[in-house]
Coordinates of C-alpha atoms and ligand atoms in Angstrom, one line a residue:
M233 CA 14.3 20.5 -3.7
K234 CA 16.9 18.1 -4.9
T235 CA 16.2 14.4 -4.1
V236 CA 19.1 12.5 -3.9
L237 CA 18.8 8.9 -5.4
T238 CA 20.8 6.3 -3.7
S239 CA 20.8 2.7 -3.7
T240 CA 22.6 2.5 0.3
P241 CA 19.8 2.2 3.3
F242 CA 23.1 4.0 5.4
E243 CA 22.7 7.0 3.0
A244 CA 18.7 6.9 2.8
A245 CA 18.2 7.1 6.6
D246 CA 20.7 10.0 7.3
F247 CA 18.3 11.9 6.2
I248 CA 15.3 10.3 8.6
K249 CA 17.8 11.6 11.0
K250 CA 17.7 14.3 10.0
G251 CA 14.1 15.4 10.3
G252 CA 14.0 14.6 6.7
I253 CA 11.8 12.6 4.0
V254 CA 12.6 9.3 2.6
A255 CA 11.0 7.2 -0.2
F256 CA 12.3 3.7 0.3
P257 CA 11.2 -0.2 -1.3
T258 CA 9.5 -3.1 1.0
E259 CA 8.2 -6.1 -0.3
T260 CA 4.4 -4.2 -1.2
V261 CA 4.9 -1.3 -2.6
Y262 CA 7.1 1.8 -2.0
G263 CA 6.5 4.4 1.0
L264 CA 7.7 8.1 1.9
G265 CA 8.7 7.6 5.3
A266 CA 10.0 10.2 7.9
D267 CA 10.9 9.8 11.4
I268 CA 7.5 9.0 13.5
F269 CA 8.1 10.8 16.8
D270 CA 9.2 14.3 14.6
A271 CA 6.0 15.9 14.2
R272 CA 7.4 18.3 11.6
A273 CA 8.5 16.4 9.8
I274 CA 5.7 14.1 9.2
A275 CA 3.7 17.3 8.6
R276 CA 6.3 17.1 5.3
I277 CA 4.8 13.8 4.2
F278 CA 1.2 15.3 3.9
T279 CA 2.7 18.4 1.7
A280 CA 4.6 16.5 -0.6
K281 CA 2.3 13.8 -0.9
K282 CA -1.0 16.1 -1.2
R283 CA -2.4 13.7 0.9
P284 CA -5.4 14.5 2.8
S285 CA -4.9 15.4 6.2
D286 CA -7.6 13.0 8.3
N287 CA -5.4 9.9 6.9
P288 CA -3.5 8.0 8.9
L289 CA 0.1 6.8 8.4
I290 CA 1.7 3.4 9.3
A291 CA 4.9 2.9 11.7
H292 CA 7.3 0.8 10.2
I293 CA 9.6 -1.0 12.2
G294 CA 12.8 -2.6 11.8
S295 CA 12.5 -4.7 14.9
L296 CA 9.8 -6.4 17.1
S297 CA 11.5 -4.0 20.2
Q298 CA 9.9 -1.0 18.6
V299 CA 6.3 -2.3 19.3
S300 CA 6.1 -0.8 23.0
S301 CA 7.5 2.2 22.1
L302 CA 4.1 2.9 19.3
V303 CA 1.4 1.1 21.3
K304 CA -0.3 1.2 24.6
E305 CA -1.3 -2.3 24.3
V306 CA -0.6 -5.6 22.7
T307 CA -3.9 -7.1 22.5
P308 CA -4.4 -11.2 22.3
S309 CA -5.0 -11.4 18.6
A310 CA -2.3 -9.1 17.5
E311 CA 0.4 -11.4 19.7
I312 CA -0.4 -13.8 17.3
L313 CA -0.4 -12.3 14.2
I314 CA 2.5 -11.0 14.8
K315 CA 3.8 -14.0 15.9
E316 CA 2.6 -15.5 13.0
F317 CA 2.6 -13.3 10.0
F318 CA 5.7 -10.1 11.5
P319 CA 8.0 -9.7 8.9
G320 CA 5.3 -9.5 6.7
P321 CA 2.2 -7.7 4.1
L322 CA 0.8 -6.9 7.5
T323 CA -0.7 -3.7 9.5
L324 CA -2.0 -4.1 12.7
V325 CA -4.0 -1.4 14.3
L326 CA -3.7 -1.3 18.1
P327 CA -4.5 1.4 20.6
K328 CA -1.7 4.3 20.3
A329 CA 1.4 4.8 22.4
P330 CA 0.4 8.9 23.6
K331 CA 4.3 10.1 22.4
V332 CA 3.2 9.0 19.2
P333 CA 2.2 12.5 17.4
M334 CA -1.3 13.1 16.4
I335 CA -0.7 14.1 13.1
A336 CA 0.8 10.7 12.2
T337 CA -2.6 9.0 13.4
A338 CA -4.8 11.6 11.7
N339 CA -6.2 12.3 15.0
L340 CA -7.1 8.8 15.8
E341 CA -6.1 7.0 19.1
T342 CA -4.5 4.2 17.1
V343 CA -1.6 3.2 15.1
G344 CA -1.1 1.0 12.4
I345 CA 2.0 -1.0 12.9
R346 CA 3.9 -3.0 10.4
M347 CA 7.3 -5.1 10.1
P348 CA 8.6 -4.6 6.1
R349 CA 10.1 -8.2 5.1
N350 CA 12.6 -6.9 2.7
K351 CA 15.7 -6.9 3.6
L352 CA 16.8 -3.4 1.6
T353 CA 13.7 -2.0 3.5
N354 CA 15.1 -3.9 7.2
E355 CA 18.4 -2.5 6.6
F356 CA 17.3 0.9 6.4
L357 CA 14.9 0.9 9.0
R358 CA 17.3 -0.5 11.9
E359 CA 19.9 2.3 11.0
C360 CA 16.9 4.9 11.4
G361 CA 16.8 3.7 14.6
T362 CA 13.1 5.2 15.5
P363 CA 10.0 3.9 13.7
V364 CA 9.4 5.5 10.1
A365 CA 5.5 6.6 9.4
A366 CA 5.5 5.8 5.8
P367 CA 2.0 6.1 3.5
S368 CA 2.8 4.8 -0.2
A369 CA 5.1 7.0 -2.1
N370 CA 3.0 8.4 -4.9
L371 CA 1.1 11.4 -5.1
S372 CA -2.4 11.3 -3.0
G373 CA -4.9 9.5 -5.9
K374 CA -2.3 7.9 -8.2
P375 CA -1.5 4.5 -8.4
S376 CA 0.6 3.3 -5.2
P377 CA 4.4 2.9 -6.6
T378 CA 6.2 -0.1 -7.8
S379 CA 9.3 1.0 -8.8
W380 CA 11.5 3.7 -7.5
Q381 CA 10.8 5.2 -11.4
A382 CA 6.9 5.8 -10.5
V383 CA 7.9 7.4 -6.9
F384 CA 10.2 9.8 -9.2
E385 CA 7.7 10.3 -11.7
D386 CA 5.6 11.5 -8.1
L387 CA 7.8 12.6 -6.2
N388 CA 11.2 14.6 -7.7
G389 CA 11.9 17.7 -6.5
R390 CA 9.2 17.7 -3.5
I391 CA 11.2 14.9 -1.0
D392 CA 14.6 14.6 0.3
C393 CA 15.7 11.2 -0.9
I394 CA 14.6 7.8 -2.7
L395 CA 16.4 4.7 -1.9
Q396 CA 16.4 2.4 -4.9
G397 CA 15.7 -1.1 -5.1
E398 CA 13.7 -3.9 -6.8
I399 CA 10.5 -4.6 -7.7
P400 CA 8.6 -5.4 -5.1
E401 CA 7.9 -9.1 -4.5
I402 CA 3.6 -8.6 -4.1
G403 CA 2.7 -5.2 -5.5
I404 CA -0.1 -4.8 -3.5
E405 CA -0.2 -2.6 -0.1
S406 CA -0.7 -4.6 3.4
T407 CA -3.6 -6.1 4.8
V408 CA -4.6 -3.6 7.4
V409 CA -6.0 -5.6 10.2
D410 CA -7.9 -3.4 13.3
C411 CA -7.1 -5.8 16.3
T412 CA -8.2 -3.3 19.4
G413 CA -11.0 -5.5 19.8
D414 CA -12.0 -9.5 20.8
T415 CA -11.8 -10.3 17.4
P416 CA -9.6 -8.6 14.5
I417 CA -11.3 -7.1 11.6
V418 CA -9.6 -6.3 8.0
L419 CA -10.3 -3.3 7.3
R420 CA -8.3 -3.1 4.1
T421 CA -8.0 -6.8 2.1
G422 CA -3.7 -7.0 0.7
G423 CA -0.4 -9.1 0.5
V424 CA -1.7 -11.9 3.8
S425 CA -5.1 -13.3 2.6
V426 CA -8.2 -13.4 4.4
E427 CA -7.8 -16.9 3.8
Q428 CA -4.7 -17.3 6.0
L429 CA -5.8 -15.2 8.9
K430 CA -8.6 -17.3 9.3
E431 CA -6.3 -19.8 9.3
V432 CA -4.8 -18.5 12.4
I433 CA -8.2 -17.2 14.0
P434 CA -11.0 -18.4 12.6
D435 CA -13.4 -15.8 13.5
T436 CA -11.8 -13.3 11.9
E437 CA -14.5 -10.6 10.4
I438 CA -13.9 -8.3 7.0
Y439 CA -15.2 -4.6 7.3
S440 CA -17.8 -3.4 5.2
P441 CA -18.8 0.1 6.0
R442 CA -22.4 0.4 6.3
D443 CA -23.7 4.2 4.3
D444 CA -24.4 5.4 7.5
E445 CA -21.5 5.3 9.1
K446 CA -18.1 6.7 9.5
P447 CA -15.4 4.5 7.4
R448 CA -12.9 2.8 10.5
S449 CA -10.3 3.0 8.1
P450 CA -9.9 6.7 7.0
G451 CA -7.9 5.6 3.7
I452 CA -11.3 4.0 2.3
K453 CA -12.9 7.0 1.2
H454 CA -10.6 8.1 -0.5
K455 CA -10.1 8.4 -4.3
H456 CA -7.7 5.7 -4.8
Y457 CA -5.1 3.4 -7.1
S458 CA -7.0 5.1 -10.3
P459 CA -5.0 5.5 -14.0
E460 CA -6.4 8.7 -15.9
A461 CA -7.8 6.0 -18.2
T462 CA -11.3 4.7 -17.7
V463 CA -10.8 1.3 -15.8
I464 CA -13.7 -1.6 -16.7
L465 CA -13.6 -4.8 -15.6
V466 CA -14.6 -7.8 -17.9
S467 CA -14.6 -11.6 -17.5
S468 CA -12.9 -13.4 -19.6
G469 CA -15.8 -14.1 -22.0
E470 CA -16.6 -10.7 -22.4
I471 CA -13.1 -9.2 -23.7
P472 CA -14.4 -7.1 -26.7
A473 CA -12.6 -7.9 -29.9
T474 CA -13.0 -4.5 -32.4
G475 CA -13.0 -0.8 -31.8
L476 CA -9.9 -1.0 -29.5
D477 CA -8.9 2.2 -30.6
G478 CA -6.2 3.3 -27.3
C479 CA -7.5 0.7 -25.5
A480 CA -5.3 -1.8 -23.6
F481 CA -6.2 -5.0 -21.4
I482 CA -4.8 -6.7 -18.4
G483 CA -5.7 -10.1 -16.9
L484 CA -4.8 -13.4 -17.0
V485 CA -6.0 -14.8 -20.9
Q486 CA -4.9 -13.9 -24.0
P487 CA -7.2 -11.2 -25.9
F488 CA -7.9 -11.7 -29.3
G489 CA -8.9 -7.9 -30.2
A490 CA -5.8 -5.0 -31.4
F491 CA -5.6 -3.7 -28.4
D492 CA -2.7 -0.8 -28.5
L493 CA -1.2 -2.6 -24.8
V494 CA -1.5 -6.1 -23.7
E495 CA -0.5 -7.5 -20.9
V496 CA -1.0 -11.2 -19.6
A497 CA -0.2 -12.0 -16.5
R498 CA 1.2 -16.0 -15.3
S499 CA -0.8 -16.1 -12.5
P500 CA -3.2 -14.0 -10.2
E501 CA -0.1 -13.1 -7.9
D502 CA 1.9 -11.9 -11.7
Y503 CA -1.5 -10.0 -12.2
A504 CA -1.1 -8.2 -8.9
R505 CA 2.8 -7.5 -8.8
R506 CA 1.9 -5.8 -12.5
L507 CA -1.1 -4.2 -12.5
F508 CA -0.8 -0.5 -10.7
D509 CA 3.0 -0.3 -12.9
F510 CA 0.5 -1.0 -16.0
F511 CA -1.8 1.5 -15.2
R512 CA 1.0 4.3 -14.9
K513 CA 2.2 2.7 -18.8
C514 CA -1.4 3.4 -20.1
D515 CA -1.0 6.3 -18.4
R516 CA 1.7 7.6 -20.1
L517 CA 1.1 5.9 -23.4
G518 CA -2.1 8.3 -23.4
I519 CA -4.9 5.4 -23.6
R520 CA -8.3 5.8 -22.8
T521 CA -10.1 3.0 -21.5
I522 CA -8.5 -0.3 -19.4
Y523 CA -10.3 -3.6 -19.8
C524 CA -8.9 -6.0 -16.0
E525 CA -10.0 -9.0 -16.0
I526 CA -12.3 -10.0 -13.3
I527 CA -10.7 -13.2 -11.3
E528 CA -11.5 -15.5 -8.6
R529 CA -11.6 -13.5 -4.8
T530 CA -9.4 -15.9 -3.1
G531 CA -5.7 -15.6 -2.2
I532 CA -4.5 -12.5 -3.5
G533 CA -7.6 -12.3 -5.7
T534 CA -9.8 -10.3 -3.2
A535 CA -7.3 -7.5 -2.5
L536 CA -6.6 -7.4 -6.4
M537 CA -10.0 -7.3 -7.1
D538 CA -10.9 -4.6 -4.6
R539 CA -8.3 -2.2 -6.2
L540 CA -9.8 -3.2 -9.7
R541 CA -13.3 -1.9 -7.7
K542 CA -12.0 0.6 -6.4
A543 CA -9.7 1.7 -9.7
S544 CA -13.3 1.4 -11.9
G545 CA -14.4 4.2 -9.8
S546 CA -17.3 1.9 -7.8
Q547 CA -17.2 2.8 -4.4
N548 CA -18.2 -0.7 -2.4
Ligands
TXA231 O1 2.0 -2.2 2.1 C1 1.5 -0.7 2.6 O2 0.7 -0.8 3.6 C2 2.5 0.4 2.1 C3 3.7 -0.1 2.7 C4 4.5 1.4 2.3 O3 3.8 -0.4 3.6 N1 1.7 1.3 3.1 C5 0.4 2.0 2.5 O4 0.0 3.4 3.3 O5 -0.4 1.2 1.8 P1 -1.4 4.1 2.8 O6 -0.5 5.2 3.5 O7 -1.1 4.4 1.2 O8 -1.8 3.2 3.4 C6 -2.3 3.1 4.2 C7 -3.9 2.3 4.9 C8 -5.0 4.0 4.7 O9 -5.9 3.6 4.1 C9 -5.1 4.5 6.1 O10 -6.6 4.7 6.3 C10 -5.1 2.6 6.8 O11 -3.8 2.0 6.8 N2 -4.3 3.4 8.2 C11 -3.6 3.6 9.0 N3 -3.5 3.6 10.4 C12 -4.8 3.5 10.5 C13 -4.9 3.3 11.6 N4 -4.3 3.6 13.2 N5 -6.7 3.5 12.0 C14 -7.1 2.9 10.8 N6 -6.8 2.5 9.4 C15 -5.4 3.3 9.2
MG232 MG1 -1.4 4.6 -0.7

């Protein structure tokens, strides 16, 4: 299959209207989308990404009026969060409307909805005229793509079109919040911080699966965000200074040792924005070990540390 590259949202939307699958930028990471009501097109997303079929997709909307076509009910907590954070890096899980195909939600009776705040994305979604179901546009198990080139690297020849946009402003995925019950439960930390959520709904909980429990967000159990290299987490005082052949470093401080590749971020936000692209760069250069600086778990730091822990192979 030929993958068309375009920077025109209208051209990309045309592929969606014809049952195609299209990668598009958002403020978090690039997504790989199809018309949510087209079960055949959605099946192609799972194939292209080699995604396990038990991992549900997020419905991306271009206008709030599309919410009612996707969900059975907007719960009171969802109403508050929509008002505060849509459009933005937040996905709300709600009871799904019957017409949303089960393949999109991996047989769950709920659907995740999100309204990106990127201008190009919104033009694209509005032009599609339908909610667009999309996971991140990487091969399953790889770091999420934060450039159209990263999408191309993973999916060229496997998808119909790539809408070429800018480097995403945030660089890690949206926060996923289960709003089906009385209190919202954060299933995945992300672009909207826990502190921001608690400011609007103080009793917001953070989900942590017990060993014997089926995870509520199926994606949590899958291998994620991993470069080929071994990822080792270090605090700023523990960064090794010798024996650094084939090693790379990313963090907030400048290390002393002679790493093959060093990326120093200006802030936790900058660190988050650069992480996934750095992982890919390390793989291209054949780096064997990536040292990542541990940062404080506040604001974006919580989501960043979650990604780093998973990349380092830790399950919890
Ligand atoms: O920022 C993002 O969320 C990006 C951009 C493209 O929007 N998308 C993204 O999609 O990261 P994906 O598929 O890589 O991750 C979606 C996460 C998975 O962990 C999935 O299990 C969870 O959201 N999720 C989706 N629908 C769900 C549902 N109905 N119930 C529970 N978790 C759900
Ligand atoms: Mg993903």
